[in-house]
């Protein structure tokens, strides 16, 4: 686990290096005469690093005189938010990876024409840096079940799914492929279904929603320090959040089973409360103990998944069609998936949508970037909130990946460290063993 969560095979480093190669090429092009007439004020391609560092969100580069480059304002994103990461995870072949990297729009000329990585002639070199990383990584569980770990775009700021290559390979090698879509049915699942499935042409057979009693109590109004204490009233209130996730999946025409990942502090009465509150939705709620008992603790869950796949109707469809206007796509996600009343954006932002459609990008899907802690954009608004709007802050074109990123609320594509960073408790002992990572 330590290896996977630290450097693993170096895939993230390769993605960051490929991304920053393009960043360096942009500034070198400005320095060497700017034959493409690239406007330094309209460069959209930042740099990335695989570390939370809020101080790098906004930086000025090229200072120190003519020998040190062209001064301009830019910033850093975290590697998982890189468009290279998204392209890497959505490409089917190495040739397609190179093609999509070439399509990435890095900025605009003084007369507002797009400039791509292909124009800068570095997409081939970027592909070379990603050549080995593009092969999926085969690992195993503690019970020696094979698993692929490949790619890692976070679902709160990117599309939240592992690589298409790994998924397709697993589907070739197994009767059942289980893949994760991070951060709930409002973020990861929606993007998996509307972006990854659309791009890869794959259709899921069933969905497992994983819930915990602790999380439901948190959504029911219980402070984090008290979530280990039995509280049936809070569980019943918090189930409204779970119900919304279930309803979200049903909107895609897919059958659902809920797995309650049971902790030692959870009581049977709390689990039964969840089951009874979800009965009318026609969804099984199954207690899963695999965290303690391994595969044996998930047999009932596995049998329920097989039953869903074999015996229940699958009417899978996307939430919106390709030809829907971009603004309406965002509004559809906000209203149907988040439960919002409407979306908000100033005229400049609305004009950005219009400009993208005029440029021929109107048929692309939407990738929403917002907090994972609430259906709204307010992390403190728990449960199933109503009567709220989704404020839109920024629109970014990811032409290579093939989607439009829409930033909502205060979400940042370069996170900051908390008051007590995890690094303060991570260490290595005298035997060379890592401690404090988990």
Coordinates of C-alpha atoms in Angstrom, one line a residue:
X1 CA 0.0 0.0 0.0
X2 CA 2.9 2.4 0.8
X3 CA 4.4 1.8 -2.6
X4 CA 1.1 2.5 -4.5
X5 CA 0.4 5.7 -2.4
X6 CA 4.0 7.1 -2.8
X7 CA 6.0 6.9 -6.0
X8 CA 4.6 3.5 -7.3
X9 CA 5.9 3.1 -10.8
X10 CA 6.5 6.8 -11.5
X11 CA 3.5 7.2 -13.8
X12 CA 2.5 10.5 -12.1
X13 CA 6.1 11.8 -12.5
X14 CA 6.0 11.0 -16.2
X15 CA 2.6 12.8 -16.6
X16 CA 4.0 15.8 -14.8
X17 CA 7.1 15.8 -16.9
X18 CA 5.2 15.6 -20.2
X19 CA 2.9 18.4 -19.1
X20 CA 5.8 20.7 -18.0
X21 CA 7.8 19.9 -21.2
X22 CA 4.9 21.6 -23.1
X23 CA 5.0 24.5 -20.5
X24 CA 8.7 25.0 -21.1
X25 CA 8.2 24.8 -24.9
X26 CA 5.6 27.6 -24.7
X27 CA 7.9 30.0 -22.9
X28 CA 10.9 29.0 -25.1
X29 CA 8.7 29.8 -28.1
X30 CA 8.0 33.3 -26.7
X31 CA 11.7 33.8 -26.0
X32 CA 12.8 32.6 -29.5
X33 CA 10.8 35.1 -31.6
X34 CA 7.2 33.9 -31.1
X35 CA 6.6 32.8 -34.8
X36 CA 3.1 31.6 -33.8
X37 CA 2.1 35.1 -32.6
X38 CA 1.1 33.7 -29.3
X39 CA -0.4 36.3 -26.9
X40 CA 1.4 35.9 -23.5
X41 CA -1.8 37.2 -21.8
X42 CA -3.9 34.4 -23.3
X43 CA -1.8 31.4 -22.4
X44 CA -4.1 28.8 -20.7
X45 CA -1.5 26.1 -20.1
X46 CA 0.0 26.3 -16.6
X47 CA 2.6 24.1 -15.0
X48 CA 1.9 21.2 -12.6
X49 CA 3.4 19.4 -9.7
X50 CA 2.2 16.4 -7.6
X51 CA 2.0 18.3 -4.3
X52 CA -0.5 20.5 -2.6
X53 CA 1.0 24.0 -2.5
X54 CA -1.4 27.0 -2.4
X55 CA 1.6 29.5 -2.8
X56 CA 2.0 28.3 -6.4
X57 CA -1.6 29.0 -7.6
X58 CA -0.5 32.4 -9.0
X59 CA 3.1 33.2 -10.0
X60 CA 5.0 35.5 -12.2
X61 CA 7.7 34.0 -14.4
X62 CA 10.4 35.3 -16.8
X63 CA 11.7 38.0 -14.5
X64 CA 15.3 39.0 -14.4
X65 CA 15.8 40.5 -17.8
X66 CA 15.7 39.5 -21.5
X67 CA 18.0 36.4 -21.0
X68 CA 15.6 34.9 -18.6
X69 CA 12.4 34.8 -20.7
X70 CA 9.3 36.8 -21.3
X71 CA 7.7 38.0 -18.1
X72 CA 4.1 36.8 -17.7
X73 CA 1.6 35.7 -15.1
X74 CA 0.8 32.0 -14.8
X75 CA 0.4 29.4 -12.0
X76 CA 0.5 25.7 -11.0
X77 CA -2.2 23.0 -10.9
X78 CA -1.8 19.7 -9.1
X79 CA -0.8 16.9 -11.5
X80 CA -4.1 15.1 -11.2
X81 CA -5.8 18.1 -12.7
X82 CA -3.5 18.2 -15.7
X83 CA -5.1 17.8 -19.1
X84 CA -2.3 15.4 -19.9
X85 CA -3.6 13.1 -17.1
X86 CA -7.1 13.3 -18.6
X87 CA -5.8 12.5 -22.1
X88 CA -3.6 9.7 -20.7
X89 CA -6.7 8.1 -19.1
X90 CA -9.1 8.5 -22.1
X91 CA -6.8 7.4 -24.9
X92 CA -7.2 3.9 -26.3
X93 CA -3.9 3.5 -28.1
X94 CA -0.4 5.1 -28.1
X95 CA -1.2 6.6 -31.5
X96 CA -4.4 8.1 -30.1
X97 CA -2.5 9.4 -27.1
X98 CA -0.1 11.3 -29.4
X99 CA -3.0 12.7 -31.4
X100 CA -4.9 13.9 -28.4
X101 CA -1.8 15.5 -26.9
X102 CA -1.4 17.4 -30.1
X103 CA -5.0 18.7 -29.9
X104 CA -4.4 20.3 -26.5
X105 CA -5.0 24.1 -26.8
X106 CA -2.3 25.9 -24.9
X107 CA -3.4 29.5 -25.6
X108 CA -4.4 32.0 -28.3
X109 CA -2.8 34.3 -30.7
X110 CA -3.2 38.1 -30.6
X111 CA -6.1 37.7 -33.1
X112 CA -7.5 35.0 -30.8
X113 CA -6.8 31.9 -32.8
X114 CA -6.0 28.7 -30.8
X115 CA -2.5 27.5 -30.5
X116 CA -2.0 23.7 -29.9
X117 CA 0.8 21.5 -28.7
X118 CA 1.0 20.2 -32.3
X119 CA 1.8 23.8 -33.4
X120 CA 4.7 23.8 -31.0
X121 CA 5.8 20.4 -32.3
X122 CA 6.4 18.8 -28.9
X123 CA 3.4 16.3 -28.7
X124 CA 5.7 13.5 -30.1
X125 CA 8.3 14.1 -27.3
X126 CA 5.5 14.2 -24.8
X127 CA 4.3 10.8 -26.0
X128 CA 7.8 9.4 -25.7
X129 CA 7.9 10.5 -22.0
X130 CA 4.6 8.7 -21.5
X131 CA 5.3 5.5 -23.5
X132 CA 6.1 3.2 -20.6
X133 CA 3.6 4.8 -18.2
X134 CA 0.8 4.1 -20.8
X135 CA 1.0 0.4 -20.0
X136 CA -1.4 -0.5 -17.1
X137 CA 0.2 -1.5 -13.7
X138 CA -0.8 -5.0 -12.5
X139 CA -0.9 -5.3 -8.7
X140 CA -2.7 -7.6 -6.3
X141 CA -4.9 -7.4 -3.3
X142 CA -4.0 -8.9 0.1
X143 CA -5.8 -12.1 -1.1
X144 CA -3.9 -12.1 -4.4
X145 CA -6.8 -10.9 -6.6
X146 CA -5.4 -9.1 -9.6
X147 CA -6.0 -5.4 -10.0
X148 CA -5.0 -2.7 -12.3
X149 CA -3.9 0.7 -10.9
X150 CA -3.5 3.2 -13.8
X151 CA -4.0 6.9 -13.8
X152 CA -5.5 9.1 -11.2
X153 CA -7.5 12.2 -12.2
X154 CA -9.4 13.3 -9.0
X155 CA -13.2 13.5 -9.4
X156 CA -13.6 16.8 -7.6
X157 CA -11.3 18.7 -10.1
X158 CA -11.1 16.3 -13.0
X159 CA -13.0 13.3 -14.5
X160 CA -12.2 10.9 -11.6
X161 CA -11.7 7.6 -13.5
X162 CA -8.8 5.2 -14.1
X163 CA -7.6 4.7 -17.7
X164 CA -9.7 3.3 -20.5
X165 CA -6.8 1.0 -21.4
X166 CA -6.8 -0.6 -18.0
X167 CA -10.6 -1.0 -18.0
X168 CA -10.6 -2.5 -21.5
X169 CA -7.8 -4.9 -20.6
X170 CA -9.6 -6.0 -17.4
X171 CA -12.8 -6.6 -19.4
X172 CA -10.8 -8.8 -21.8
X173 CA -9.3 -10.9 -18.9
X174 CA -12.3 -11.4 -16.6
X175 CA -16.0 -12.2 -16.4
X176 CA -16.6 -9.2 -14.2
X177 CA -14.7 -6.0 -14.1
X178 CA -15.1 -3.7 -11.1
X179 CA -13.9 -0.1 -11.5
X180 CA -14.0 2.9 -9.2
X181 CA -15.5 6.3 -10.0
X182 CA -14.4 8.5 -7.1
X183 CA -16.3 10.9 -4.9
X184 CA -19.9 9.7 -5.1
X185 CA -22.6 9.7 -7.7
X186 CA -22.6 13.5 -8.0
X187 CA -19.0 13.7 -9.2
X188 CA -17.1 10.5 -10.0
X189 CA -20.1 8.4 -11.2
X190 CA -21.6 11.2 -13.3
X191 CA -18.3 11.8 -15.0
X192 CA -17.6 8.1 -15.5
X193 CA -21.0 7.7 -17.1
X194 CA -21.2 10.9 -19.1
X195 CA -17.5 11.2 -20.1
X196 CA -15.6 8.0 -19.9
X197 CA -18.4 5.7 -21.1
X198 CA -19.2 8.1 -23.8
X199 CA -15.6 8.4 -25.0
X200 CA -14.8 4.7 -24.7
X201 CA -18.1 3.3 -25.9
X202 CA -18.6 1.1 -22.9
X203 CA -21.8 0.3 -21.0
X204 CA -21.8 -0.6 -17.3
X205 CA -24.0 -3.4 -16.1
X206 CA -24.6 -2.4 -12.5
X207 CA -23.5 0.1 -9.9
X208 CA -22.4 -0.4 -6.3
X209 CA -22.8 2.6 -4.1
X210 CA -20.5 2.4 -1.0
X211 CA -21.7 4.1 2.1
X212 CA -20.6 4.2 5.8
X213 CA -22.7 4.7 8.9
X214 CA -20.2 7.3 10.1
X215 CA -20.6 9.4 6.9
X216 CA -24.4 9.2 7.1
X217 CA -24.3 10.4 10.7
X218 CA -22.0 13.3 9.6
X219 CA -24.6 14.2 6.9
X220 CA -27.3 13.9 9.6
X221 CA -25.7 16.7 11.6
X222 CA -23.4 14.8 14.0
X223 CA -19.9 16.4 14.7
X224 CA -17.0 14.3 13.4
X225 CA -15.8 13.6 17.0
X226 CA -19.2 11.9 17.8
X227 CA -19.7 9.7 14.7
X228 CA -18.6 6.5 16.6
X229 CA -21.6 6.8 19.0
X230 CA -24.9 5.2 18.1
X231 CA -27.4 7.8 16.8
X232 CA -30.4 6.3 14.9
X233 CA -32.0 9.7 14.4
X234 CA -28.9 11.1 12.7
X235 CA -28.6 8.0 10.5
X236 CA -32.2 8.4 9.4
X237 CA -31.6 12.0 8.6
X238 CA -28.3 11.3 6.8
X239 CA -29.9 8.6 4.6
X240 CA -31.4 11.4 2.6
X241 CA -28.0 12.0 1.2
X242 CA -27.6 8.4 0.2
X243 CA -31.1 8.4 -1.4
X244 CA -30.0 11.2 -3.7
X245 CA -27.0 9.2 -4.8
X246 CA -29.2 6.2 -5.5
X247 CA -31.7 8.4 -7.5
X248 CA -28.8 9.9 -9.4
X249 CA -27.7 6.4 -10.7
X250 CA -31.3 5.5 -11.5
X251 CA -31.4 8.6 -13.8
X252 CA -28.9 6.8 -16.0
X253 CA -31.1 3.7 -16.2
X254 CA -28.8 1.5 -14.2
X255 CA -29.5 -1.0 -11.4
X256 CA -28.0 -0.2 -8.0
X257 CA -27.0 -2.1 -4.8
X258 CA -25.8 -0.3 -1.7
X259 CA -22.8 -1.7 0.3
X260 CA -22.6 -0.5 3.9
X261 CA -18.9 -0.7 4.7
X262 CA -19.4 -1.6 8.3
X263 CA -17.0 -0.3 11.0
X264 CA -16.7 -1.9 14.5
X265 CA -18.5 1.0 16.0
X266 CA -21.6 0.6 13.8
X267 CA -24.6 -1.1 15.4
X268 CA -27.0 -3.5 13.8
X269 CA -29.8 -1.1 14.6
X270 CA -28.1 1.6 12.5
X271 CA -27.6 -0.7 9.6
X272 CA -31.3 -1.7 9.7
X273 CA -32.3 1.9 9.8
X274 CA -30.5 2.5 6.5
X275 CA -32.1 -0.6 5.0
X276 CA -35.6 0.3 6.1
X277 CA -35.3 3.9 4.8
X278 CA -34.2 2.7 1.4
X279 CA -36.8 -0.1 1.0
X280 CA -39.2 2.0 -1.1
X281 CA -36.5 2.7 -3.7
X282 CA -36.3 -1.1 -4.5
X283 CA -32.6 -1.2 -3.7
X284 CA -30.8 -3.8 -1.7
X285 CA -28.7 -2.4 1.2
X286 CA -26.1 -5.0 2.2
X287 CA -23.7 -5.0 5.1
X288 CA -20.2 -5.6 3.9
X289 CA -17.3 -6.7 6.2
X290 CA -14.5 -7.1 3.7
X291 CA -12.3 -4.6 5.6
X292 CA -12.1 -7.2 8.4
X293 CA -12.9 -10.5 6.8
X294 CA -11.5 -10.0 3.3
X295 CA -13.3 -11.7 0.4
X296 CA -15.6 -13.7 2.8
X297 CA -17.0 -10.4 4.1
X298 CA -18.2 -9.4 0.6
X299 CA -19.7 -12.6 -0.6
X300 CA -23.3 -11.4 -0.1
X301 CA -22.5 -8.2 -1.9
X302 CA -20.9 -10.1 -4.8
X303 CA -24.0 -12.3 -5.1
X304 CA -26.2 -9.2 -5.2
X305 CA -24.1 -7.7 -8.0
X306 CA -24.3 -10.9 -10.1
X307 CA -28.1 -10.9 -9.6
X308 CA -28.3 -7.3 -10.7
X309 CA -26.3 -8.0 -13.8
X310 CA -28.1 -11.2 -14.7
X311 CA -31.7 -10.5 -13.8
X312 CA -32.4 -6.8 -13.7
X313 CA -33.1 -4.4 -16.6
X314 CA -30.3 -2.1 -17.8
X315 CA -31.5 0.9 -19.7
X316 CA -28.3 2.8 -19.7
X317 CA -28.3 6.3 -21.2
X318 CA -26.4 9.5 -20.8
X319 CA -27.7 12.4 -18.8
X320 CA -27.6 14.8 -21.8
X321 CA -27.1 14.6 -25.5
X322 CA -24.0 15.9 -27.4
X323 CA -25.9 18.6 -29.2
X324 CA -27.3 20.2 -26.1
X325 CA -25.9 23.8 -25.6
X326 CA -23.0 23.9 -23.1
X327 CA -24.9 26.1 -20.7
X328 CA -27.8 23.7 -20.7
X329 CA -25.5 20.7 -20.1
X330 CA -24.1 22.4 -17.0
X331 CA -27.6 23.3 -15.8
X332 CA -28.8 19.7 -16.4
X333 CA -26.0 18.3 -14.2
X334 CA -26.6 21.0 -11.5
X335 CA -30.4 20.4 -11.4
X336 CA -30.7 16.7 -11.9
X337 CA -27.5 15.5 -10.1
X338 CA -26.9 18.1 -7.4
X339 CA -30.5 19.1 -6.9
X340 CA -29.8 22.8 -7.5
X341 CA -32.5 25.3 -8.5
X342 CA -30.2 26.9 -11.1
X343 CA -26.7 27.9 -12.1
X344 CA -25.2 31.4 -11.9
X345 CA -22.5 33.1 -14.0
X346 CA -21.7 36.6 -15.1
X347 CA -21.8 37.8 -18.7
X348 CA -18.1 37.2 -19.2
X349 CA -18.5 33.6 -18.3
X350 CA -21.6 33.2 -20.4
X351 CA -19.7 34.7 -23.3
X352 CA -17.0 32.0 -22.8
X353 CA -19.5 29.3 -23.4
X354 CA -20.7 31.0 -26.5
X355 CA -17.1 31.4 -27.8
X356 CA -16.5 27.7 -27.2
X357 CA -19.6 26.8 -29.2
X358 CA -18.6 29.2 -32.0
X359 CA -15.2 27.6 -32.1
X360 CA -16.7 24.1 -32.7
X361 CA -16.5 22.7 -29.1
X362 CA -20.2 22.8 -28.3
X363 CA -20.6 19.0 -28.7
X364 CA -18.1 18.2 -25.9
X365 CA -19.3 16.8 -22.5
X366 CA -19.0 18.8 -19.3
X367 CA -16.5 18.1 -16.5
X368 CA -17.6 19.9 -13.3
X369 CA -15.1 20.9 -10.7
X370 CA -16.6 21.4 -7.3
X371 CA -16.3 20.4 -3.6
X372 CA -16.8 16.7 -2.9
X373 CA -18.2 17.4 0.6
X374 CA -21.7 18.6 -0.5
X375 CA -24.1 18.4 -3.4
X376 CA -23.9 22.2 -3.3
X377 CA -20.7 24.2 -3.6
X378 CA -20.7 24.9 0.1
X379 CA -18.7 22.1 1.9
X380 CA -20.6 22.8 5.2
X381 CA -24.0 22.1 3.6
X382 CA -24.5 18.5 4.4
X383 CA -27.3 16.0 3.8
X384 CA -29.6 16.7 0.8
X385 CA -29.7 20.4 0.5
X386 CA -32.4 22.3 -1.4
X387 CA -33.0 25.8 -2.5
X388 CA -29.5 26.6 -3.6
X389 CA -27.8 27.7 -6.9
X390 CA -24.5 26.6 -8.3
X391 CA -22.2 29.6 -8.9
X392 CA -19.9 29.1 -11.9
X393 CA -16.4 30.7 -11.7
X394 CA -14.4 29.7 -14.7
X395 CA -14.6 27.7 -17.9
X396 CA -11.5 25.8 -19.3
X397 CA -11.2 24.0 -22.6
X398 CA -9.6 20.6 -22.6
X399 CA -9.6 20.0 -26.3
X400 CA -7.2 17.1 -26.2
X401 CA -9.1 15.3 -23.5
X402 CA -12.4 16.2 -25.2
X403 CA -14.3 17.9 -22.5
X404 CA -15.1 21.3 -21.0
X405 CA -14.0 21.9 -17.4
X406 CA -16.3 24.2 -15.4
X407 CA -15.1 25.4 -12.0
X408 CA -17.9 26.0 -9.5
X409 CA -17.8 27.7 -6.1
X410 CA -14.4 28.0 -4.4
X411 CA -12.8 24.7 -5.7
X412 CA -9.1 25.0 -6.5
X413 CA -7.1 23.0 -9.0
X414 CA -4.1 23.5 -6.8
X415 CA -5.2 22.5 -3.3
X416 CA -3.5 23.8 -0.1
X417 CA -2.2 21.9 2.8
X418 CA -4.3 21.7 6.0
X419 CA -3.3 23.2 9.3
X420 CA -1.8 19.8 10.3
X421 CA -0.4 18.2 7.1
X422 CA -0.2 14.4 6.8
X423 CA 3.6 14.9 6.4
X424 CA 3.8 15.7 10.1
X425 CA 2.9 12.1 11.1
X426 CA 4.6 10.2 8.3
X427 CA 8.0 8.8 9.2
X428 CA 10.4 5.9 8.7
X429 CA 11.6 3.8 11.6
X430 CA 15.0 2.2 12.2
X431 CA 14.0 -1.0 10.3
X432 CA 13.2 1.0 7.2
X433 CA 9.4 0.6 7.6
X434 CA 7.1 3.5 6.7
X435 CA 4.8 4.6 9.5
X436 CA 2.0 7.1 9.7
X437 CA 0.9 6.8 6.1
X438 CA -2.3 4.9 7.0

